[in-house]
PDB file of C-alpha atoms in Angstrom:
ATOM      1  CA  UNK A   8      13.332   8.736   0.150  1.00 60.00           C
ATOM      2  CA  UNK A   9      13.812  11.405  -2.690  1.00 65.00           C
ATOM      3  CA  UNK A  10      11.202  10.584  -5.820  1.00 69.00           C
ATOM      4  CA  UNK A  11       8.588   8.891  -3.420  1.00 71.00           C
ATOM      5  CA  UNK A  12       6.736  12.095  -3.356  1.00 80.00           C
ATOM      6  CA  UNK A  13       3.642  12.851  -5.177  1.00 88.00           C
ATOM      7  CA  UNK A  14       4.413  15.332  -8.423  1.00 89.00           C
ATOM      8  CA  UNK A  15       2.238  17.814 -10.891  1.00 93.00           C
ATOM      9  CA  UNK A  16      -0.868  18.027  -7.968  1.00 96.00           C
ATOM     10  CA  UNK A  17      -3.648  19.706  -9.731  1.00 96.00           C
ATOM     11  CA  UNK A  18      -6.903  20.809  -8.165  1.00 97.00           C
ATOM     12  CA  UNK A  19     -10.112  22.773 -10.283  1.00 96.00           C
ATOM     13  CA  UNK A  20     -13.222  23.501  -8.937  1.00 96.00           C
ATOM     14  CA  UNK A  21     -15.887  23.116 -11.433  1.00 95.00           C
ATOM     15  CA  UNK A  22     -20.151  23.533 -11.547  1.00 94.00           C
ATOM     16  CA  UNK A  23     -19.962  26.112  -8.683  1.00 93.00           C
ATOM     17  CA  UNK A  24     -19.028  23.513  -5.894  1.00 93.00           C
ATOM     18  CA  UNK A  25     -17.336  20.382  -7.584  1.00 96.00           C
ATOM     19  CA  UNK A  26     -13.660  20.134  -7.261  1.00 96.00           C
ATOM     20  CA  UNK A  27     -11.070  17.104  -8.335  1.00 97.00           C
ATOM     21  CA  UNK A  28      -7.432  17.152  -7.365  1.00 97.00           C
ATOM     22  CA  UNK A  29      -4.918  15.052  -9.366  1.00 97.00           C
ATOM     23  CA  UNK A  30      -1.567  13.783  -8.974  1.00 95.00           C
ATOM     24  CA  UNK A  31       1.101  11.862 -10.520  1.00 92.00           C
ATOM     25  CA  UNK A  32       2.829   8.830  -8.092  1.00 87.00           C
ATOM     26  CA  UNK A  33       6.601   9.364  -7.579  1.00 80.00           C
ATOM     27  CA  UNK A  34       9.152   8.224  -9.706  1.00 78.00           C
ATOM     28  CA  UNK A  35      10.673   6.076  -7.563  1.00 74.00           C
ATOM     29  CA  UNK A  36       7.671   4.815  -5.762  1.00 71.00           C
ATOM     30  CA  UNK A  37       6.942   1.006  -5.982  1.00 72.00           C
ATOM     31  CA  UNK A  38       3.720  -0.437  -6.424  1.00 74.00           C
ATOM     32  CA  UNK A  39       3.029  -1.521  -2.833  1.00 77.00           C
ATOM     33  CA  UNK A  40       2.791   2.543  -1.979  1.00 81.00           C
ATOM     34  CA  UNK A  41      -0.288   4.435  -0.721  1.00 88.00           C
ATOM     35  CA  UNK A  42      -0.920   7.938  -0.780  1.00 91.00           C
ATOM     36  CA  UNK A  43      -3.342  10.089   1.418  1.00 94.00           C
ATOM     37  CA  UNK A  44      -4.786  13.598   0.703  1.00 96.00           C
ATOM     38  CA  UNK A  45      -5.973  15.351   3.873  1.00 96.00           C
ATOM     39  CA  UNK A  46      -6.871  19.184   3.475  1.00 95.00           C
ATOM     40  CA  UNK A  47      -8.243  22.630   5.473  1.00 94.00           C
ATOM     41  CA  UNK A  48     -10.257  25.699   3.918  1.00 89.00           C
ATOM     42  CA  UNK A  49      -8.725  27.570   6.219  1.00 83.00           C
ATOM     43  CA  UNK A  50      -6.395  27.746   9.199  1.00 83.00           C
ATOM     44  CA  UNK A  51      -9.034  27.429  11.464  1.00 83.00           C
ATOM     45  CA  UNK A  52     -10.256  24.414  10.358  1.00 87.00           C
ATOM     46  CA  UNK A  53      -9.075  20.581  11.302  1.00 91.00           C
ATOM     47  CA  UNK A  54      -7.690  18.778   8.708  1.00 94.00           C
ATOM     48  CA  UNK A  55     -10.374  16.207   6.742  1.00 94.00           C
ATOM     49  CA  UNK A  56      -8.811  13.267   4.969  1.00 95.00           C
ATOM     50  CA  UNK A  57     -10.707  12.619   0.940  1.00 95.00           C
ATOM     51  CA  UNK A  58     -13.424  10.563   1.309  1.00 95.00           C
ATOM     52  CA  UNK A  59     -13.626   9.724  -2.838  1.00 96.00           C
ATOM     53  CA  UNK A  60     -10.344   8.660  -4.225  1.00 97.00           C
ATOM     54  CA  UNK A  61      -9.309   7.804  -7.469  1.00 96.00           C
ATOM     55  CA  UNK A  62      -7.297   5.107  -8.026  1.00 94.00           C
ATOM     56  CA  UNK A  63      -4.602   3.807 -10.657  1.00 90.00           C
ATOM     57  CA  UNK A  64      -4.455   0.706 -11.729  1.00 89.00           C
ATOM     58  CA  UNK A  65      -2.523  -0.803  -9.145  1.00 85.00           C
ATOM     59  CA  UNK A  66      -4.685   0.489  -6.664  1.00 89.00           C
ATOM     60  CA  UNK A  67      -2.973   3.174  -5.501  1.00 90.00           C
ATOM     61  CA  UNK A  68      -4.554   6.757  -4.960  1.00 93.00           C
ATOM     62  CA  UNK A  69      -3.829   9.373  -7.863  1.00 94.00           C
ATOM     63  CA  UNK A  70      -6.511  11.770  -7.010  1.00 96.00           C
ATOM     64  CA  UNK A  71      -9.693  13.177  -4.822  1.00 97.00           C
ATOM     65  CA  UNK A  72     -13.260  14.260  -5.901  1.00 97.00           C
ATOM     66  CA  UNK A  73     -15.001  16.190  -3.551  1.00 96.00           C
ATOM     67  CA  UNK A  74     -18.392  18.512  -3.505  1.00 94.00           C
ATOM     68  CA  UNK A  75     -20.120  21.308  -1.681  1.00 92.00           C
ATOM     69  CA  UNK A  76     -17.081  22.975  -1.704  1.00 92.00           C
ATOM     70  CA  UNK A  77     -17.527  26.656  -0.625  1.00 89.00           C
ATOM     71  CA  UNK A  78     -15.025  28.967  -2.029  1.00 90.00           C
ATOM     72  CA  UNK A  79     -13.676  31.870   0.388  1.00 81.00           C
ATOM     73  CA  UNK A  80     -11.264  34.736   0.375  1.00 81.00           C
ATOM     74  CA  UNK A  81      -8.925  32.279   2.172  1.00 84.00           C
ATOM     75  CA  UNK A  82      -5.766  29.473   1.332  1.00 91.00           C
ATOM     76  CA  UNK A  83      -6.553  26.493   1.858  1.00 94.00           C
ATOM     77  CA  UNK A  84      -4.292  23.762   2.601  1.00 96.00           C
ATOM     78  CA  UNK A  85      -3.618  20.062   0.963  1.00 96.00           C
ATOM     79  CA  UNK A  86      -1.019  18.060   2.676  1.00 95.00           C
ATOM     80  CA  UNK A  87      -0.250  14.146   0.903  1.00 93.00           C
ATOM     81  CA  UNK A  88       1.705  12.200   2.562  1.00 88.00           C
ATOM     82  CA  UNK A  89       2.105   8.188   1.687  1.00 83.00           C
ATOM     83  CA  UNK A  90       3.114   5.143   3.204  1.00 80.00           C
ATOM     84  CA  UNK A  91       4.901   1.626   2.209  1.00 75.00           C
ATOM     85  CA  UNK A  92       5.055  -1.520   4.615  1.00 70.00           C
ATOM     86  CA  UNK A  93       4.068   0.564   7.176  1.00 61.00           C
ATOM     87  CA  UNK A  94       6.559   3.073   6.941  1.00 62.00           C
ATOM     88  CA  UNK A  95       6.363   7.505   5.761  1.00 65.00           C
ATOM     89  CA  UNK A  96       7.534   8.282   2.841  1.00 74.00           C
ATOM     90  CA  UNK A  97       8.397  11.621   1.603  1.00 80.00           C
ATOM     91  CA  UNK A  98       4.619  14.296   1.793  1.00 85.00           C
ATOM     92  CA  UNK A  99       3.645  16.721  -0.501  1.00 91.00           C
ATOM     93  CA  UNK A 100       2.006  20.201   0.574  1.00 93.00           C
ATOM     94  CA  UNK A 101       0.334  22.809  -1.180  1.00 94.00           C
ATOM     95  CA  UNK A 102      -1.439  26.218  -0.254  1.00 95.00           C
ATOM     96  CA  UNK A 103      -3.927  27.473  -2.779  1.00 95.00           C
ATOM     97  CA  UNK A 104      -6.583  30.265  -2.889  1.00 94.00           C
ATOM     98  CA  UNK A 105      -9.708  28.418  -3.603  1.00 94.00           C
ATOM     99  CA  UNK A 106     -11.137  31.207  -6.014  1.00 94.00           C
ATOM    100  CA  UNK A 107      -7.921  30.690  -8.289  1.00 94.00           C
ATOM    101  CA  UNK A 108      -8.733  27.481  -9.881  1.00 95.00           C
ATOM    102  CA  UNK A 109     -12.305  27.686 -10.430  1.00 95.00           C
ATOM    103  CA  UNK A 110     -13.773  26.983 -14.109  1.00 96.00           C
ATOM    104  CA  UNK A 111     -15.953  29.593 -14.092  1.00 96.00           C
ATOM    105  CA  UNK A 112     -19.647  28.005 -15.975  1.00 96.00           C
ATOM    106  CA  UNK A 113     -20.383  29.389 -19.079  1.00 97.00           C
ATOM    107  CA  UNK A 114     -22.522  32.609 -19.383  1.00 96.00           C
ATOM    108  CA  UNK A 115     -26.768  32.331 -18.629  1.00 96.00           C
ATOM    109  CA  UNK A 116     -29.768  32.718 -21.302  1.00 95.00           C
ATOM    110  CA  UNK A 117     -28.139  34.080 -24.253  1.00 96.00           C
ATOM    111  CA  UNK A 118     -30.802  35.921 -26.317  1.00 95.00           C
ATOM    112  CA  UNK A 119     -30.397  37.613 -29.965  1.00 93.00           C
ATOM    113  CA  UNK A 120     -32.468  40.125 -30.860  1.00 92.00           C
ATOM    114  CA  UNK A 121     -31.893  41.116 -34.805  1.00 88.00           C
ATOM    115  CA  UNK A 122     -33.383  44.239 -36.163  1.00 85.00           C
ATOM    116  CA  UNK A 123     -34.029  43.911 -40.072  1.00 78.00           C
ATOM    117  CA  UNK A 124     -34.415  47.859 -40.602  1.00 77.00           C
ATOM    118  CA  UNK A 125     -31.329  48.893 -38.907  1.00 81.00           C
ATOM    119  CA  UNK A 126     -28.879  45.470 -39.671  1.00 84.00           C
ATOM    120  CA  UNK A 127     -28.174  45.339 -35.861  1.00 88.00           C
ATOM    121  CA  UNK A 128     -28.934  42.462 -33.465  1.00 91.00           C
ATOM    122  CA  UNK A 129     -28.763  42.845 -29.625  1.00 93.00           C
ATOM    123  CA  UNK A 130     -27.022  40.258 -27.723  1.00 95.00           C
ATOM    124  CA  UNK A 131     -27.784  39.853 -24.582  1.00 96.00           C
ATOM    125  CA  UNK A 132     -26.501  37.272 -21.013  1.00 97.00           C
ATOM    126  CA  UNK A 133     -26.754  36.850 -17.433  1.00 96.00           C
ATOM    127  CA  UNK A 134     -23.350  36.043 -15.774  1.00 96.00           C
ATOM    128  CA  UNK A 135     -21.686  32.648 -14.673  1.00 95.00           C
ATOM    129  CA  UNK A 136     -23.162  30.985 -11.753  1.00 93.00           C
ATOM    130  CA  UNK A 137     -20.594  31.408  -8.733  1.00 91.00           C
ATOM    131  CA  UNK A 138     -21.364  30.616  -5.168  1.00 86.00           C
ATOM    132  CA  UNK A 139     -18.819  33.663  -4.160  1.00 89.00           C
ATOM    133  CA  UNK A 140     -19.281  36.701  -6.700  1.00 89.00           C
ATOM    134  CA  UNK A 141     -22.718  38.573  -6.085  1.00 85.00           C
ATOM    135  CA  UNK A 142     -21.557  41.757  -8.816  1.00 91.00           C
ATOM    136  CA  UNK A 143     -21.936  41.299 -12.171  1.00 91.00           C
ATOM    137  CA  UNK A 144     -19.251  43.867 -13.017  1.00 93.00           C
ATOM    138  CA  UNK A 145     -16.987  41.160 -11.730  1.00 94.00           C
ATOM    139  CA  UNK A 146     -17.025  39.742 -15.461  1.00 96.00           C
ATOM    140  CA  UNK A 147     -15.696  40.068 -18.375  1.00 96.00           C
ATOM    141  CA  UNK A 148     -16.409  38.457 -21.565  1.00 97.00           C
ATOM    142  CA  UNK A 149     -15.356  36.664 -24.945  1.00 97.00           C
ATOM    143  CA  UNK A 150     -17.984  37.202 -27.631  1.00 96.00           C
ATOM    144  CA  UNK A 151     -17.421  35.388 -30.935  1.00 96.00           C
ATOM    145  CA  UNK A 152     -19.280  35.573 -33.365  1.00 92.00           C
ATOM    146  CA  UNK A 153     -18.506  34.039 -37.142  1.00 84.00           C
ATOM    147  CA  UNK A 154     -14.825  32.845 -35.280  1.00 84.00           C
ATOM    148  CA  UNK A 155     -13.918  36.709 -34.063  1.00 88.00           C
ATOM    149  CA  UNK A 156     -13.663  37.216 -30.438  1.00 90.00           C
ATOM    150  CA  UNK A 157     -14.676  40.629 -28.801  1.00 91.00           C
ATOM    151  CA  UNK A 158     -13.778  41.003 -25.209  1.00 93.00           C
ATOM    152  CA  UNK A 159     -16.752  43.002 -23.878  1.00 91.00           C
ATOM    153  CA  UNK A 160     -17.741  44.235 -20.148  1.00 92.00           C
ATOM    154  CA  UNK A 161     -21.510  44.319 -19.134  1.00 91.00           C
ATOM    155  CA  UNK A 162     -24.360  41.995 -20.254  1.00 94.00           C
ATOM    156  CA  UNK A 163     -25.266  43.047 -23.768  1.00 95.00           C
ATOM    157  CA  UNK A 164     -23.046  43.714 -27.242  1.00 94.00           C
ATOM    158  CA  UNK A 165     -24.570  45.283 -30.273  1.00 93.00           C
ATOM    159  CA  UNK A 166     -23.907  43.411 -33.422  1.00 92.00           C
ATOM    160  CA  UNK A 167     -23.958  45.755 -36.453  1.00 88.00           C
ATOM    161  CA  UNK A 168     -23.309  43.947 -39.237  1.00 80.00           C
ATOM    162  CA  UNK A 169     -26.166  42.060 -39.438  1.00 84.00           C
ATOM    163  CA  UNK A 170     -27.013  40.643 -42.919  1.00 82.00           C
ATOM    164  CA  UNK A 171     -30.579  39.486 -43.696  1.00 76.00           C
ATOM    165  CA  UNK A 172     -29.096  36.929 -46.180  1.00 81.00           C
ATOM    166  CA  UNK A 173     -26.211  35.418 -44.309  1.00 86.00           C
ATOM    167  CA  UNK A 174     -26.462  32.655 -41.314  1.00 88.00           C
ATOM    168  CA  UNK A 175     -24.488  33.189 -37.669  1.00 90.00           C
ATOM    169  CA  UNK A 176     -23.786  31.920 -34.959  1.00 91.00           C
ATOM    170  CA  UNK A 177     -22.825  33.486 -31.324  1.00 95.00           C
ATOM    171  CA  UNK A 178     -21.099  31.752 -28.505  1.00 96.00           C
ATOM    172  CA  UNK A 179     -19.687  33.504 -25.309  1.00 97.00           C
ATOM    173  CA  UNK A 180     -17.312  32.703 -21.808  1.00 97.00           C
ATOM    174  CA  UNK A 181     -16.694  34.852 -18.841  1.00 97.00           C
ATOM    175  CA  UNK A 182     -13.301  35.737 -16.387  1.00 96.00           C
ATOM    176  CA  UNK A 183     -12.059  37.976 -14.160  1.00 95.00           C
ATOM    177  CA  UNK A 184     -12.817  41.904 -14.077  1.00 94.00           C
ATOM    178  CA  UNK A 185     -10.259  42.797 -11.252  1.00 91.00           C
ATOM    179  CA  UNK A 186     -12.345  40.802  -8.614  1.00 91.00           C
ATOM    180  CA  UNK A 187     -11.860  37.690  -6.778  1.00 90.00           C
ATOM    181  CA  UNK A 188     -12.053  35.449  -9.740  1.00 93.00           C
ATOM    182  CA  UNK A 189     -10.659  32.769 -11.510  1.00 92.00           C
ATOM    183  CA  UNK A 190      -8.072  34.647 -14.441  1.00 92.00           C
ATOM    184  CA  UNK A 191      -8.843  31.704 -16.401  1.00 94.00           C
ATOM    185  CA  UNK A 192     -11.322  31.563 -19.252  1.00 96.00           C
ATOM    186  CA  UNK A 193     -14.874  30.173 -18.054  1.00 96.00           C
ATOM    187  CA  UNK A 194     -16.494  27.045 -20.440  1.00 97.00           C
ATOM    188  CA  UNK A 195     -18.478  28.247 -23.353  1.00 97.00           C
ATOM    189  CA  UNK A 196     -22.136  28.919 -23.830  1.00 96.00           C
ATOM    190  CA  UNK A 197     -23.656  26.425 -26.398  1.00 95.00           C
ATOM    191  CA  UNK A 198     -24.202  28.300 -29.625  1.00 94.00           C
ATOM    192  CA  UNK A 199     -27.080  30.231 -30.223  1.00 94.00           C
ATOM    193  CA  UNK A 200     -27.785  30.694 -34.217  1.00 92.00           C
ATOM    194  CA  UNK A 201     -29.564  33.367 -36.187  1.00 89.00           C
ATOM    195  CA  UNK A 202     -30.275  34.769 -39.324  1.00 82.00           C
ATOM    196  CA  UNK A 203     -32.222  34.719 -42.513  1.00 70.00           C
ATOM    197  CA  UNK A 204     -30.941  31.311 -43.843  1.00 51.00           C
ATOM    198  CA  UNK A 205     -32.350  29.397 -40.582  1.00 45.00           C
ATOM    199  CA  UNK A 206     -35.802  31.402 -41.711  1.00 40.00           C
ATOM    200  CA  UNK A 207     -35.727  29.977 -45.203  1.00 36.00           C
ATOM    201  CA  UNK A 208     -34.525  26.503 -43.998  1.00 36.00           C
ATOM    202  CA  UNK A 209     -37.548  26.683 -42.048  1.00 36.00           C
ATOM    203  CA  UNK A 210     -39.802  27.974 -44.905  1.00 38.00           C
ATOM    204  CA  UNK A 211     -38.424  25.166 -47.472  1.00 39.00           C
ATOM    205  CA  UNK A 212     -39.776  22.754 -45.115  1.00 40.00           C
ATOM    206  CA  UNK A 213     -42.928  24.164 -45.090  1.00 45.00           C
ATOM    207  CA  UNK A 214     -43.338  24.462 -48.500  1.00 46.00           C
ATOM    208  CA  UNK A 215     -42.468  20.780 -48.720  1.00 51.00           C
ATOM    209  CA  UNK A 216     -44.748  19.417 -45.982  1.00 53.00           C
ATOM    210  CA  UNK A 217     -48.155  21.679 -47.255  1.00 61.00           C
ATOM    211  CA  UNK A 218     -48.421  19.674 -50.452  1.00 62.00           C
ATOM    212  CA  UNK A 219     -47.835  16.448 -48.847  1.00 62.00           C
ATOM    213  CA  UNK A 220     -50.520  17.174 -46.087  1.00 70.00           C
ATOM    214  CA  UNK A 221     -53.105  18.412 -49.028  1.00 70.00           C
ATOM    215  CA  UNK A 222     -52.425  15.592 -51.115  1.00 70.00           C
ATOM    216  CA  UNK A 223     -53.028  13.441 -48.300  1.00 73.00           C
ATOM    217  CA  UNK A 224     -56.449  14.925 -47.242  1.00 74.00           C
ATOM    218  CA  UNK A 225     -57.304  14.581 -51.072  1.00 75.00           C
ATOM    219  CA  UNK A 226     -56.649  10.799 -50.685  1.00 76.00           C
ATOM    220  CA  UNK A 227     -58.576  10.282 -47.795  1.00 68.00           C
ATOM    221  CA  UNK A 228     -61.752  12.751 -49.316  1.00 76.00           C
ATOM    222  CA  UNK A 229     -61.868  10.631 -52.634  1.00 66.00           C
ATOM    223  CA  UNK A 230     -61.398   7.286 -50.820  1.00 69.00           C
ATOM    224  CA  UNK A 231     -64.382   8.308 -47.724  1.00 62.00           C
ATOM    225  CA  UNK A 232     -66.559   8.869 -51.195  1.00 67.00           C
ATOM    226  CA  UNK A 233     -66.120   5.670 -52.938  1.00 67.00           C
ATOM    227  CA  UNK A 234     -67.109   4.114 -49.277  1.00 56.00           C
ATOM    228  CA  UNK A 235     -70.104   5.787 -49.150  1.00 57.00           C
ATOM    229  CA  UNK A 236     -71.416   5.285 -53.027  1.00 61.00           C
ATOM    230  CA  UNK A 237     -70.932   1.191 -51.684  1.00 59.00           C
ATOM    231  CA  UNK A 238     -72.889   1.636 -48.943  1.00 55.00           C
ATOM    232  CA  UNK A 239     -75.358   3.530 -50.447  1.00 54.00           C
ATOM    233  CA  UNK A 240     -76.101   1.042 -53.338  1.00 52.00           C
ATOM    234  CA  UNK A 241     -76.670  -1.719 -50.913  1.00 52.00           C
ATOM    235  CA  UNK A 242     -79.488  -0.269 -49.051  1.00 49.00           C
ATOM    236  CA  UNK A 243     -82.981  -0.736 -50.692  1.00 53.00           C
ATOM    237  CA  UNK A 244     -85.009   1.698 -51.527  1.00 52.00           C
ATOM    238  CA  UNK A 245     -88.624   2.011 -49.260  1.00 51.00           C
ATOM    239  CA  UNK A 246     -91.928   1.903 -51.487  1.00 53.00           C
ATOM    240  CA  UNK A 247     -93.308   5.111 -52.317  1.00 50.00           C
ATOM    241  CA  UNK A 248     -97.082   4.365 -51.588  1.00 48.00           C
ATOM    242  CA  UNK A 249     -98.094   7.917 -53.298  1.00 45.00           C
ATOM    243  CA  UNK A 250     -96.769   6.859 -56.958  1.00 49.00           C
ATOM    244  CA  UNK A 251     -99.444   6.340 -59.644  1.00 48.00           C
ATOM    245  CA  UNK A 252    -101.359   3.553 -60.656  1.00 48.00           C
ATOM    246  CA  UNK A 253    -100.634   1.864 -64.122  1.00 49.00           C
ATOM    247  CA  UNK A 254    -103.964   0.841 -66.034  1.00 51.00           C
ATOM    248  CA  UNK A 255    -103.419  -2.863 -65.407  1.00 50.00           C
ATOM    249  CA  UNK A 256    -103.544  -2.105 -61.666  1.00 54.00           C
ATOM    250  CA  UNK A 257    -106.053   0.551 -61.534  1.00 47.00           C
ATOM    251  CA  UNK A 258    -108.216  -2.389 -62.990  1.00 55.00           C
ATOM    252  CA  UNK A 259    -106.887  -4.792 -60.597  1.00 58.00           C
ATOM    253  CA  UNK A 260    -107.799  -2.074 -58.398  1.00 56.00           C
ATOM    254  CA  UNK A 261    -111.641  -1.715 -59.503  1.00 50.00           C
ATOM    255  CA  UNK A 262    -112.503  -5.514 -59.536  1.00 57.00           C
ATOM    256  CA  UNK A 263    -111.568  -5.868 -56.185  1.00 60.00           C
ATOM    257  CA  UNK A 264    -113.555  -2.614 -54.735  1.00 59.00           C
ATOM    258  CA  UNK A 265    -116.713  -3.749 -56.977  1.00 53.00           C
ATOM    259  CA  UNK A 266    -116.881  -7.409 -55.733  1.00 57.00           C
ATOM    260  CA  UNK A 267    -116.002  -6.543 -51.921  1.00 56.00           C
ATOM    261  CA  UNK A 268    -118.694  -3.853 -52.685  1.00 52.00           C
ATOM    262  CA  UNK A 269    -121.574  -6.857 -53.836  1.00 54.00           C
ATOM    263  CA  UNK A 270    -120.483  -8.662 -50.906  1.00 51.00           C
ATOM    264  CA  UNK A 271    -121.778  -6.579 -48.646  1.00 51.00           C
ATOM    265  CA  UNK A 272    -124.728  -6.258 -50.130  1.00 48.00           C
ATOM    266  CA  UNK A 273    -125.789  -9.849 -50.122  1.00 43.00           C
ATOM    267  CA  UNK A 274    -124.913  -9.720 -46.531  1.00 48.00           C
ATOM    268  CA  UNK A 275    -127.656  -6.763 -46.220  1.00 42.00           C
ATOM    269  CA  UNK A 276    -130.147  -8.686 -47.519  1.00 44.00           C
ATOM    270  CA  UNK A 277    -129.451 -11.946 -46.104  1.00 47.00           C
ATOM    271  CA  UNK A 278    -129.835 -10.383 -42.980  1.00 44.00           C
TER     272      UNK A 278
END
């Protein structure tokens, strides 16, 4: 039946070996309709039926996730077909080169190197990870940098008008250089910022945080010395047994050394 068929099937292969392939249900297709994706990396191969559907909300299959995909130099093949009460309806087929619809990842380790002297800053990258492209010449890139793009080939693009006063920011995706690669623009690098106002954001801080750390240790130096004056005042202080006589005891003193002296004498001659 015309309009049972699938329409607008979509497949991208994404994170090296993730792919999803979408479709839309036919227009004429009632609700009690199933359809089935079965597909081949190459001719070789058997056909393997999706083992991860996604489903609408009438249950019906609109799409397939699969992983470890390996892309090759080959087409591979996606047949859906679908059935109602038992019964074919009108398939769908499709032969696509697998390195075609990749989203290429964004670009590795972006570094920026600024050079105060000169007002240049080196920008530097690694290239997308593929599981099919060993060459990084293979690559091209987008840099942008304060919303202008620069399409660049290599790994590295000299900035050069670097101003010590001004704040930037550099972001950067990859595609094809005439290999076997994706024509489509990659995903973006997160942003990598530099310049003298993220120095002096930095330096504000400081500036703020010092006198709050030496106020505190002030705080806790005057409040550790009132502890110890407390402590100290409650401790008594030992007898010094070396300090001087007054005159009252030095004749305490000399009574009791005089009669403990006649004791002993009457205890002589008693004897």
């Amino acid at each position: 039946m015309n309009g049972t068929a699938i329409g607008n099937f979509v497949c991208v292969i994404f994170n090296v070996s993730f792919m999803n392939c979408t479709w839309d249900v036919g227009s004429t297709a009632s609700g009690d309709s199933q359809y089935f994706l079965y597909w081949k990396n190459s001719w070789k191969e058997d056909f393997t039926e999706c083992q991860n559907y996604i489903r609408d909300n009438y249950g019906r299959h609109t799409g397939c996730r699969f992983q470890n995909v390996k892309i090759e130099n080959k087409v591979a093949h996606f047949v859906v077909n679908a059935s109602r009460n038992g019964q074919n309806i009108q398939l769908h087929e499709d032969f696509i080169k697998l390195y075609k619809i990749e989203k290429l990842t964004p670009p590795l380790n972006v570094t920026v190197n600024c050079t105060e002297a000169s007002h240049r800053c080196e920008i530097r990258w690694q290239p997308p990870r593929t599981s099919h492209v060993k060459k990084p010449s293979c690559f091209k890139y987008e840099v942008v940098i304060e919303n202008k793009g620069r399409n660049i080939t290599g790994n590295s693009y000299i900035f050069e008008s670097f101003s010590t006063k001004k704040r930037y920011s550099v972001k950067i995706r990859a595609t094809d250089n005439d290999c076997l690669v994706s024509q489509s623009w990659g995903e973006w690098s997160t942003p990598v910022e530099f310049g003298e106002e993220q120095l002096t954001s930095t330096s504000s801080y400081m500036l703020i945080l010092i006198p709050v750390l030496a106020a505190t240790l002030m705080l806790f130096i005057f409040a550790g010395s009132i502890y110890l004056k407390k402590t100290s005042a409650t401790v008594p202080q030992p007898k010094d047994p070396f300090r001087e006589l007054s005159p009252v005891d030095f004749q305490t003193e000399y009574k009791n050394q005089l009669t403990k002296h006649e004791t002993e004498e009457i205890t002589v001659i008693d004897s």
